[in-house]
XYZ file of C-alpha atoms in Angstrom:
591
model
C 109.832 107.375 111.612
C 106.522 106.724 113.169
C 104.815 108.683 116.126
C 105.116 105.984 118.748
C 107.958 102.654 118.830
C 107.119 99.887 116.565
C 106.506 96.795 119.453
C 103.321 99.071 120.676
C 101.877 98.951 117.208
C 100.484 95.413 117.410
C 99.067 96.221 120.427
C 96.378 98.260 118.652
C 93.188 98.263 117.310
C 94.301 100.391 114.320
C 97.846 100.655 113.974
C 97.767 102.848 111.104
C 96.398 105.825 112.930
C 100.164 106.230 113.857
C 102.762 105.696 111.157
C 102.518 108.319 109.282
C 104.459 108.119 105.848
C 101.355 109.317 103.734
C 101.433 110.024 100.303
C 102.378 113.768 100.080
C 103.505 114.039 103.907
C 105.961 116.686 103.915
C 109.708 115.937 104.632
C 112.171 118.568 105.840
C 115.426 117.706 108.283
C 114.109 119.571 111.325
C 117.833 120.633 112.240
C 117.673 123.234 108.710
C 114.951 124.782 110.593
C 114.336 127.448 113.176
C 110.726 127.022 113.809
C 108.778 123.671 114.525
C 105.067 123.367 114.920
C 102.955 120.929 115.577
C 99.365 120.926 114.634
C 97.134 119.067 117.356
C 93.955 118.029 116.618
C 92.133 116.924 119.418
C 90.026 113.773 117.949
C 91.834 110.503 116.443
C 93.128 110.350 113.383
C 90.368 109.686 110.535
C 88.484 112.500 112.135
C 91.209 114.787 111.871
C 92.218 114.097 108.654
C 89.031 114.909 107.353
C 89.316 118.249 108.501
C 89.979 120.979 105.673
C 91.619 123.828 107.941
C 94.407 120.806 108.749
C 95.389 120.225 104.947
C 95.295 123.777 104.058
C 97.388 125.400 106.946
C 99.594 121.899 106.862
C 100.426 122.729 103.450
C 100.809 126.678 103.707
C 102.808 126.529 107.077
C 105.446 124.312 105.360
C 105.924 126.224 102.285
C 108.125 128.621 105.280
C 111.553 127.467 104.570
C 111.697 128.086 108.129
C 109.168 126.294 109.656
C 107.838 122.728 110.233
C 104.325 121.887 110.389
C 103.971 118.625 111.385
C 100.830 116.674 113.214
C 99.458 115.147 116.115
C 96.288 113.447 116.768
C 94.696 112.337 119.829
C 95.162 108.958 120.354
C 92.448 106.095 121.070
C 92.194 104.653 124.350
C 94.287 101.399 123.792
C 97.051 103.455 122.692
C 96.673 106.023 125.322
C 97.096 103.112 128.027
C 100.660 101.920 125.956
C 101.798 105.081 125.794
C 101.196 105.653 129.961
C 101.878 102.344 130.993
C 105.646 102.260 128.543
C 106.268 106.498 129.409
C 106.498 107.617 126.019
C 105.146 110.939 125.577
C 102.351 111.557 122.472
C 104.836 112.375 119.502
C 103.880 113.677 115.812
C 103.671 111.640 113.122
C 106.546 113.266 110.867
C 109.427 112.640 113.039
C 108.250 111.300 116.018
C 108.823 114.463 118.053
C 107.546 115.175 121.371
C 104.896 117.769 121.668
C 107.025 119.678 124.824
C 109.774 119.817 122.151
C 107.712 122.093 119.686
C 108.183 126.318 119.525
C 104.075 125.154 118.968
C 101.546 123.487 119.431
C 98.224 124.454 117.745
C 95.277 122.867 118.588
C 91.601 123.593 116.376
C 88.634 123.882 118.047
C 85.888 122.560 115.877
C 83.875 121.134 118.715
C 83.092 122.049 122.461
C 83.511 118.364 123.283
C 86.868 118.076 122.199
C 88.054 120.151 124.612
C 89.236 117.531 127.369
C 90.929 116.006 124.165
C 93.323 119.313 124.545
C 94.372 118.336 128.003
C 94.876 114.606 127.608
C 96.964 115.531 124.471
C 99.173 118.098 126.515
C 98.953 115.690 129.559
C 100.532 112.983 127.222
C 103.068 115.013 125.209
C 104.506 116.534 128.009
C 103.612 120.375 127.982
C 102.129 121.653 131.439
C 98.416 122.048 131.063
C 98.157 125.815 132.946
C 99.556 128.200 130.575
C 100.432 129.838 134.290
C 102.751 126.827 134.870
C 104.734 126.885 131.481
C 108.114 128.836 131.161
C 110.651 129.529 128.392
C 111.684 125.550 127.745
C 107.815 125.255 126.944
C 105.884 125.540 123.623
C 103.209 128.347 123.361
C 99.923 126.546 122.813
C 97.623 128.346 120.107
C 94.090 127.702 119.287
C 91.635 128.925 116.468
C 88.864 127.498 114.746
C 84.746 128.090 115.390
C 84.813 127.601 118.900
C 87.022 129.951 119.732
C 84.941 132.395 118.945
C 84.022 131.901 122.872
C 87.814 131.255 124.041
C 86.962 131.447 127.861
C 86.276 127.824 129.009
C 89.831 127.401 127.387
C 92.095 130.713 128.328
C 93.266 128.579 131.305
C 95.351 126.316 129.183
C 95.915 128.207 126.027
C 98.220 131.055 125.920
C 97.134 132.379 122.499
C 94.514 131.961 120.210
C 93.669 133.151 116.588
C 89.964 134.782 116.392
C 89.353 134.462 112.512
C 91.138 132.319 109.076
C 93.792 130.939 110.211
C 95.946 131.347 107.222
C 95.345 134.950 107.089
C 97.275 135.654 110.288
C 99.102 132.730 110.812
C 102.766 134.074 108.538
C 102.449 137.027 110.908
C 102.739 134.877 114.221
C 105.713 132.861 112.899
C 107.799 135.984 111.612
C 107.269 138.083 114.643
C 108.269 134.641 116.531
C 111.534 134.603 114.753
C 111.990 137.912 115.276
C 111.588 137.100 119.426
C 113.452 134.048 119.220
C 116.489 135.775 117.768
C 116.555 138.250 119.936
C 115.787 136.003 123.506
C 113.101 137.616 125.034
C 110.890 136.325 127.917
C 108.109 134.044 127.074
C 105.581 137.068 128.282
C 107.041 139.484 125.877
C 106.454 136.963 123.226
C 102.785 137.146 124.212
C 102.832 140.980 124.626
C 103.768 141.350 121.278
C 101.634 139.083 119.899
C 98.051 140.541 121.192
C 99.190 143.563 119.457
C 98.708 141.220 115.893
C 94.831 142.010 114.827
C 93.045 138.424 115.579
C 94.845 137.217 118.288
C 94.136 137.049 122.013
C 96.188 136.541 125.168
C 93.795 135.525 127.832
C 96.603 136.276 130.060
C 96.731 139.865 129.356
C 92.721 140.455 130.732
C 91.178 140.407 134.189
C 87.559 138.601 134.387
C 85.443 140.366 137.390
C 82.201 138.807 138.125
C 79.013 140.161 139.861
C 77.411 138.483 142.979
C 75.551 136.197 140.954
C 78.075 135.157 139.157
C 77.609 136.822 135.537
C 80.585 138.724 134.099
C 81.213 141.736 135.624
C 83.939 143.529 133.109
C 86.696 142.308 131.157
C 88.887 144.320 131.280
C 92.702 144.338 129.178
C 95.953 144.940 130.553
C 99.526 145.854 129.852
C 98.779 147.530 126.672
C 95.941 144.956 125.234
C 93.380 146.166 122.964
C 90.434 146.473 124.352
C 88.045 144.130 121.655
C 90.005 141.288 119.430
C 88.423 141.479 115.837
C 88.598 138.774 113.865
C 90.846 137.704 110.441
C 89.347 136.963 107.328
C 90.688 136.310 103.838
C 89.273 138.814 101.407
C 90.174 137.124 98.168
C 89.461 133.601 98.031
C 90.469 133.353 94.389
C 93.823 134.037 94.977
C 94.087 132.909 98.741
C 96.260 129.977 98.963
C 95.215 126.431 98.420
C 96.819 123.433 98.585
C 97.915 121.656 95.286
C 97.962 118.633 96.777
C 96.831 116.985 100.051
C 98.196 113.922 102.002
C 96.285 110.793 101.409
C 95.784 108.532 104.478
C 96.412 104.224 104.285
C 93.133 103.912 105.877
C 89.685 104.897 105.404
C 89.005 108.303 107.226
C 85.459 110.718 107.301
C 86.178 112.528 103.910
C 88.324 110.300 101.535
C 88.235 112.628 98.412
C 89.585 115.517 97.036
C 88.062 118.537 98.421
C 87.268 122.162 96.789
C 86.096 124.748 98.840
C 84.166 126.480 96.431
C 83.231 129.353 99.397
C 83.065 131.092 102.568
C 80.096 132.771 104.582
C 76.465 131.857 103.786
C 73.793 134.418 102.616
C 71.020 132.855 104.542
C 71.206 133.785 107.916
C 69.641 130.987 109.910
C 69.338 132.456 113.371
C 70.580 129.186 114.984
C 73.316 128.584 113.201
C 76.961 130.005 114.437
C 78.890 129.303 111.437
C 76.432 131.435 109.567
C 77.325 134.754 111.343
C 81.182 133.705 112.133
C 82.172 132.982 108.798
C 80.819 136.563 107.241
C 81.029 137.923 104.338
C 80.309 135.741 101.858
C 83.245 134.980 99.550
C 83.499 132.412 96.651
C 86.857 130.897 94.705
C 86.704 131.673 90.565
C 85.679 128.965 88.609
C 88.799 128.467 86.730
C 90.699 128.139 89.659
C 88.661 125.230 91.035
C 88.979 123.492 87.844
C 92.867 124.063 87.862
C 93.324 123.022 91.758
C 91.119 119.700 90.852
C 93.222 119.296 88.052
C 96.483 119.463 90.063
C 94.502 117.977 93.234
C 93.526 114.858 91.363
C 97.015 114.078 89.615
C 98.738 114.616 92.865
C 96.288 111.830 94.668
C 95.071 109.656 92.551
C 91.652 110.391 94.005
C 88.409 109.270 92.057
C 86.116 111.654 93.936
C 85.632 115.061 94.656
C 83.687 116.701 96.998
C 82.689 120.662 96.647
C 82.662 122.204 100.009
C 80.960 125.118 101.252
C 78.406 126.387 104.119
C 75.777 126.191 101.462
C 76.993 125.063 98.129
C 74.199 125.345 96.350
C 74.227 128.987 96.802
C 77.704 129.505 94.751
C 76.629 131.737 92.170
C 78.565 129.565 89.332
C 77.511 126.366 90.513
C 75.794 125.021 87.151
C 78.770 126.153 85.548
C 81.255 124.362 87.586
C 79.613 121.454 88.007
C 79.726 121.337 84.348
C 83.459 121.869 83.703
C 84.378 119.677 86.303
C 82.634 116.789 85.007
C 83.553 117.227 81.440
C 87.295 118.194 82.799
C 87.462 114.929 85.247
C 84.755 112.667 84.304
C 87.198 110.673 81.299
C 89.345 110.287 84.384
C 87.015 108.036 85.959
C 86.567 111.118 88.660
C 83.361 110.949 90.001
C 81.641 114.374 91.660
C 79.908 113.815 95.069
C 76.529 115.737 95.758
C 77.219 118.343 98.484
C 74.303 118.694 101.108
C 71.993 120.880 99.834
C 69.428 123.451 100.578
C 65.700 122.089 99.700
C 64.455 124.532 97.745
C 67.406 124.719 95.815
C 66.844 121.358 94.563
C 64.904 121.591 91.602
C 65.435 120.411 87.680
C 67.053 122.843 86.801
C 69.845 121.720 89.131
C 69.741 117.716 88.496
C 70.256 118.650 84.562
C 73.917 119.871 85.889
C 74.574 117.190 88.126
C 73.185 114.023 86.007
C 75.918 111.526 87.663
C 75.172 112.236 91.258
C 71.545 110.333 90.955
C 72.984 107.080 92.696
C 74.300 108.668 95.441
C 71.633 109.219 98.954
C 70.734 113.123 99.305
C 70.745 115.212 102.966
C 68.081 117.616 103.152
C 67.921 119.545 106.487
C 64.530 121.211 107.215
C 64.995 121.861 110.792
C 61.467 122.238 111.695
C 58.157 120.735 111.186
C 55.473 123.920 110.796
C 55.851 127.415 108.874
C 55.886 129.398 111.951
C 58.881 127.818 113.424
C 60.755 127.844 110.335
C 60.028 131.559 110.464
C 61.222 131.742 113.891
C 64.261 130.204 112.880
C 65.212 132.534 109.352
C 65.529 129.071 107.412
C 63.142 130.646 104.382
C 61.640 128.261 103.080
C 58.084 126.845 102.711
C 56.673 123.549 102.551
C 55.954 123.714 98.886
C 59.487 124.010 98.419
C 59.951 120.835 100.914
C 57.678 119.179 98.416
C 58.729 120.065 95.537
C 61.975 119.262 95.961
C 61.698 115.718 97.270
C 59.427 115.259 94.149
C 62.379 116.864 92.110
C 64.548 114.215 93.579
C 62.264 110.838 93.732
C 61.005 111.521 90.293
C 65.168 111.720 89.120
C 65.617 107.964 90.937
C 66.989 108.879 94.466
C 66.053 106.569 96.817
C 67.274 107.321 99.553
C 67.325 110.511 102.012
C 68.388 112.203 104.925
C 66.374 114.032 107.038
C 67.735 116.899 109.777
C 65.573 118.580 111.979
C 65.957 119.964 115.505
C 63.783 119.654 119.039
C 64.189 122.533 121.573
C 64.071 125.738 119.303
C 63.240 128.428 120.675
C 59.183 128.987 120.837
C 58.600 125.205 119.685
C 55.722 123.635 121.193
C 54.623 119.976 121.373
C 52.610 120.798 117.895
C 55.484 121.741 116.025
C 57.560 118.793 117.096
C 54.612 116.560 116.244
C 54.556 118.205 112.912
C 58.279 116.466 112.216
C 56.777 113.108 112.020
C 53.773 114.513 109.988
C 55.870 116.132 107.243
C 57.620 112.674 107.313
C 54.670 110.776 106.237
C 53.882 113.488 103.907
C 57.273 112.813 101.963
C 57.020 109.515 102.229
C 53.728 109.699 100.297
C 55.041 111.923 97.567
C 57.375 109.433 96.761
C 55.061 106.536 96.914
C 53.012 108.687 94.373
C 55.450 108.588 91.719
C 56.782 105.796 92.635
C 53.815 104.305 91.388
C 54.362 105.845 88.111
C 57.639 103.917 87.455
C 59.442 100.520 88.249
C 61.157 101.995 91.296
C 62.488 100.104 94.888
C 61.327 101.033 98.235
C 62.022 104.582 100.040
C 64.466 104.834 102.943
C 64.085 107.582 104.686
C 66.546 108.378 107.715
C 65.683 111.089 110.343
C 67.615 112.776 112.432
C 67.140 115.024 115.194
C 69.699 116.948 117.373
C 69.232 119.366 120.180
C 69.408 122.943 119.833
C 72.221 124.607 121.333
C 72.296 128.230 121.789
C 75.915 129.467 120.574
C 77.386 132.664 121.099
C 77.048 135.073 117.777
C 73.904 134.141 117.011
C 70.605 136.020 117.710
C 69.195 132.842 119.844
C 72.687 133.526 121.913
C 70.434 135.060 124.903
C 68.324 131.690 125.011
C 68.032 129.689 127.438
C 68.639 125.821 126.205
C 65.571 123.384 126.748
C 65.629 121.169 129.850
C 66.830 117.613 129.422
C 63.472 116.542 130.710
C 61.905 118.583 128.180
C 64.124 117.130 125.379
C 63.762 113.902 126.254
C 60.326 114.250 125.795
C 59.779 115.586 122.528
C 62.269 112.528 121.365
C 59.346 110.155 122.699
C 56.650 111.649 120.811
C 59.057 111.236 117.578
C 59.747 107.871 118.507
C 56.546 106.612 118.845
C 55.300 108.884 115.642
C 58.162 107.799 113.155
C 57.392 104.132 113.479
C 56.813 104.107 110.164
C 57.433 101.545 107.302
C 61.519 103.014 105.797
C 61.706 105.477 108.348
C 64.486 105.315 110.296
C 65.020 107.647 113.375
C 68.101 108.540 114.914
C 68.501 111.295 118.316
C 71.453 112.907 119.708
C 71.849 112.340 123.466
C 70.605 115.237 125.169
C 73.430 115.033 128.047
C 75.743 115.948 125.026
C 73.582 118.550 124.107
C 73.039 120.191 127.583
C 77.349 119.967 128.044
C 77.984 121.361 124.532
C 75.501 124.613 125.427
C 77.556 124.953 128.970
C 80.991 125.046 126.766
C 79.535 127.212 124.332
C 78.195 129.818 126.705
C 80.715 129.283 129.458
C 83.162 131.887 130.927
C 86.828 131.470 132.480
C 85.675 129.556 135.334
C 84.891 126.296 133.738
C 88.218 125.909 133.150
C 89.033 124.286 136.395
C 85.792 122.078 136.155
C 87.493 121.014 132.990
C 90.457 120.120 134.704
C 88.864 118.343 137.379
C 87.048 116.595 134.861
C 90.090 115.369 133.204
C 91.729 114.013 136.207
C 88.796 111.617 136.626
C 89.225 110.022 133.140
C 86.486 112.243 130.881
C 88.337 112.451 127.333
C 86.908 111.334 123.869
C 83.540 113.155 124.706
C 82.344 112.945 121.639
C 82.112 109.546 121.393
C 79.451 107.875 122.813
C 81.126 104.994 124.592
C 83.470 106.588 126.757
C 81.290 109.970 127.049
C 81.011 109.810 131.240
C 78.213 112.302 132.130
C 77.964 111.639 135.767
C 81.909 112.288 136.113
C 81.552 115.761 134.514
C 78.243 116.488 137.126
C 80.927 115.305 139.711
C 83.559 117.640 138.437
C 81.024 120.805 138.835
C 79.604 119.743 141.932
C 83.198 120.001 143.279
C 84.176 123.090 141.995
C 80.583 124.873 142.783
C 79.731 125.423 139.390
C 75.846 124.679 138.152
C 75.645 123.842 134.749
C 72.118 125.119 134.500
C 73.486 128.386 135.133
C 75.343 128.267 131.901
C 73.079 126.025 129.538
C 69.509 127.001 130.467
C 69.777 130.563 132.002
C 68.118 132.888 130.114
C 70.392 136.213 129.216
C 69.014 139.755 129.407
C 69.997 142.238 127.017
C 72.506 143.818 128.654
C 74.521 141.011 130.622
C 78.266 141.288 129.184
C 78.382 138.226 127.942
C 81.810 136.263 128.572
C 82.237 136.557 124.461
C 82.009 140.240 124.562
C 85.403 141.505 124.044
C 85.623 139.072 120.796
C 84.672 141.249 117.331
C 83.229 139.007 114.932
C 81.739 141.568 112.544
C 78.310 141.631 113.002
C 77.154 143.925 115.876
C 75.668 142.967 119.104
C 72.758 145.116 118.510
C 71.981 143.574 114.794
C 71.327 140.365 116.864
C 69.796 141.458 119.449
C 66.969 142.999 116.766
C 67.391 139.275 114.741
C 66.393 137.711 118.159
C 63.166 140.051 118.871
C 62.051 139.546 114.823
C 62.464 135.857 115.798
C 60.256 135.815 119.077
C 57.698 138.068 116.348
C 58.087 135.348 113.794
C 59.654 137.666 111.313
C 61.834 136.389 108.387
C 64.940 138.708 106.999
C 65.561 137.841 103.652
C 69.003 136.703 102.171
């Protein structure tokens, strides 16, 4: 069975994003069943097959003798025209089941430009797109992952989603939908019951008032809602489950490896980064696990590489450790262990003497700023001497080549600190050609990158406004014309993604019928650059009298309810609010 009829296949750039049939694809008869799910994730196929949260809740939701997981992808635009043009609705992959034929349909949300990617797939697999406009012959659509952390652009078309670890709270959704299903209640006493599960939210159940000037007013819950939705976590990830095996794809996808998360949370507490604050406390897996799940991972692939995963992996307190076992455990298998990003300042000797066969492989470093006092602003402890001395760590053990992350538009930068990007740059660059001069070694290749910053909700920098584009496009000149420099390579991210991503991220209930709009005129695959259609989106807010300034580069006062605020994420409002004002100081706050 394959998701789509076999004379479209042909037809296609790449065929194979829709047949399915994977090693380690799970097989059940979907009449022995009572629940079927389908988990939608709303980019094409190698993208979402990359994605961890996919393999580990494919694998846990189908160890329920009475459910079926199966998947959907979005599909690329050549196969989105077949599957209009011949009326055959977007089907999963297992059994070639249409999406309006699901109990389900779960979508993650790992990216605010993904989100017309929701509505095409709906759109194409027949479910209405208004949760208002589906009845009891229609799946409930569900949605979790780190941007639904701010689920109000989306509560339009989503009737529930899961705030939190989706595999902490995902059993109790399915057995209290068995319950309901056995006992034929309405679709909105389904939902009723549901908001009463810790984690989840039912946009349906709250009223959104807004002030004259359009900020929130109240939200305010209804029918018995609680009043704040706190979040889900796993406490134990040693004994949490874990897949024992994953599906492996017949093409080449993002992340082609086994993959052990190693932990959750990080303890640094970079003020501009979301995932930092959302994915508190930090919790790590036991080393002997890990070695038995790449054990079992590896014989049940046929993988060659592994791939430790992790906010900041170099931070797992048994890392030397692991990293040892794992190559003595795997490396007579010809299993090779991949170099995770890493922290800077964390690479040092001491580390490489662990990790000996990861010195052919390019390294990602991510500074984020050029001077000390932006750094500071930003929390991201550390100095230049560790900048330095790491990059010497890693020339003088043969890496040649390295990636470089920083970001324009922070809050407090000036023109000096983004001219300070290009002049740590050249400073690198003549570390290495110091020792470099030492030894018989080939030329540097250094690759920069720069992205935007985006102000996301949960973070202290949530209150600030986003650069202008004008601004932003600026400071990308003066790196331009400062990293033309001999193996420097510079790469940008285009800042009308940026400025669209911070009006998602920020954005209350109403941008869900911009979104709308913005889907009848074509806009889906936004993250991709080539069919990314700004001007169509600026048409779709002119029409519906929304500014996206309003949302991107407004500037929030203290005490605005923000369109987040009845969403509990464990860590208090007023601990960022006093992380923003150290920032704006220049104050660090130490691990």
């Amino acid at each position: 069975m394959v998701s789509v009829p076999a004379y479209l296949l042909d037809q296609v750039e790449k065929p194979v994003r829709y047949i399915g049939q994977e090693i380690n694809m799970v097989v059940k008869d979907p009449e022995s069943v009572g629940i079927r799910y389908a988990f939608a994730f709303p980019d094409v196929y190698e993208v979402g097959m990359s994605h961890l949260g996919l393999r580990i809740l494919y694998h846990l939701i189908n160890q329920r003798p009475d459910t079926y997981c199966e998947r959907a992808f979005a599909p690329w635009v050549d196969m989105e025209a077949l599957l209009r043009a011949h009326c055959v609705p977007l089907s999963t992959l297992e059994t070639g089941t249409p999406l309006s034929q699901f109990d389900f349909v779960g979508f993650t949300l790992q990216y605010e430009l993904s989100y017309t990617n929701v509505l095409n797939m709906l759109d194409l697999g027949g479910v209405p797109l208004l949760a208002s406009e589906r009845d009891d012959t229609h799946p409930f659509v569900m949605a979790g992952g780190p941007c639904a952390v701010n689920p109000e652009p989306l509560a339009d078309f989503v009737d529930l989603f899961v705030i939190g670890e989706g595999e902490d709270v995902i059993g109790e959704i399915l057995d209290l939908y068995g319950e309901w299903k056995g006992q034929g209640g309405s679709r909105m006493d389904f939902l009723g019951k549901a908001a009463g599960i810790e984690g989840v939210y039912v946009p349906a159940l709250y009223d959104i008032a807004y002030h004259e000037d359009g900020t929130v007013k109240a939200v305010t819950p209804r029918e018995g809602a609680p009043d704040g939705i706190r979040k889900r976590i796993v406490t134990d990830m040693t004994a949490a489950y874990y897949p024992e095996e994953m599906l492996v794809p017949y093409m080449d996808i993002v992340h082609n490896r086994v993959v052990l998360e190693v932990m959750r949370g990080c303890i640094r507490g970079c003020r501009f980064c979301q995932a930092g604050f959302i994915y508190r406390p930090t919790r790590e897996r036991g080393v002997d696990r890990l070695c038995q799940l790449a054990d079992r991972l590896i014989g049940a692939t046929g993988y060659e590489e592994m791939s430790l995963s992790s906010l900041s992996t170099s931070d797992y307190k048994e890392l030397a450790q692991l990293v040892r076992r794992l190559e003595a455990e795997q490396g007579g298998r010809g299993v090779s262990l991949a170099l995770p990003s890493l922290r800077i300042d964390s690479f040092t000797e001491e580390y490489l003497s662990t990790h000996d066969k990861a010195r052919k492989t390019g390294l990602t470093f991510a500074p984020e700023a050029g001077t000390q006092r932006l750094r500071d602003v930003i929390n991201k402890n550390i100095t230049e001497e560790d900048i330095m001395s790491g990059s010497s760590a890693a020339f003088g053990a043969g890496w040649t080549r390295v990636k470089l992350y920083f970001m324009v538009g922070l809050p407090t930068e000036t023109m000096e600190d983004v001219q300070a990007v290009a002049d740590l740059v050249t400073r690198i660059r003549e570390r290495y050609r110091e020792i470099a001069a030492k030894k018989d070694r080939k030329r540097l290749s250094i690759a920069v990158g720069t992205s935007s910053f985006v102000p996301k909700p949960f973070t202290p920098f949530q209150w600030v406004g986003q650069d202008t584009a004008e601004s932003l496009r600026e400071k990308q000149q003066v790196l331009k014309q400062n990293l033309r420099i001999p193996g420097v390579e510079y790469r940008w991210h285009d800042v009308q993604v940026s400025r669209l991503e911070a009006v998602f991220a920020r954005g209350d209930r109403r941008l869900g019928a911009v979104m709308l709009t913005a889907h009848s005129k074509g806009c889906r695959l936004d993250g991709w650059a080539e069919h990314f259609r700004y001007d169509r989106w600026m048409e779709a807010f002119a029409e519906r009298g929304l500014d996206p300034d309003f949302y991107a580069n407004r500037v929030r006062d203290k005490d605005e309810v923000l369109p987040w605020a009845h969403i509990d994420m464990g860590v208090s409002q007023a601990y960022l609010w006093r992380e923003y004002q150290r920032a704006l100081r220049g104050e660090t706050t130490p691990d």
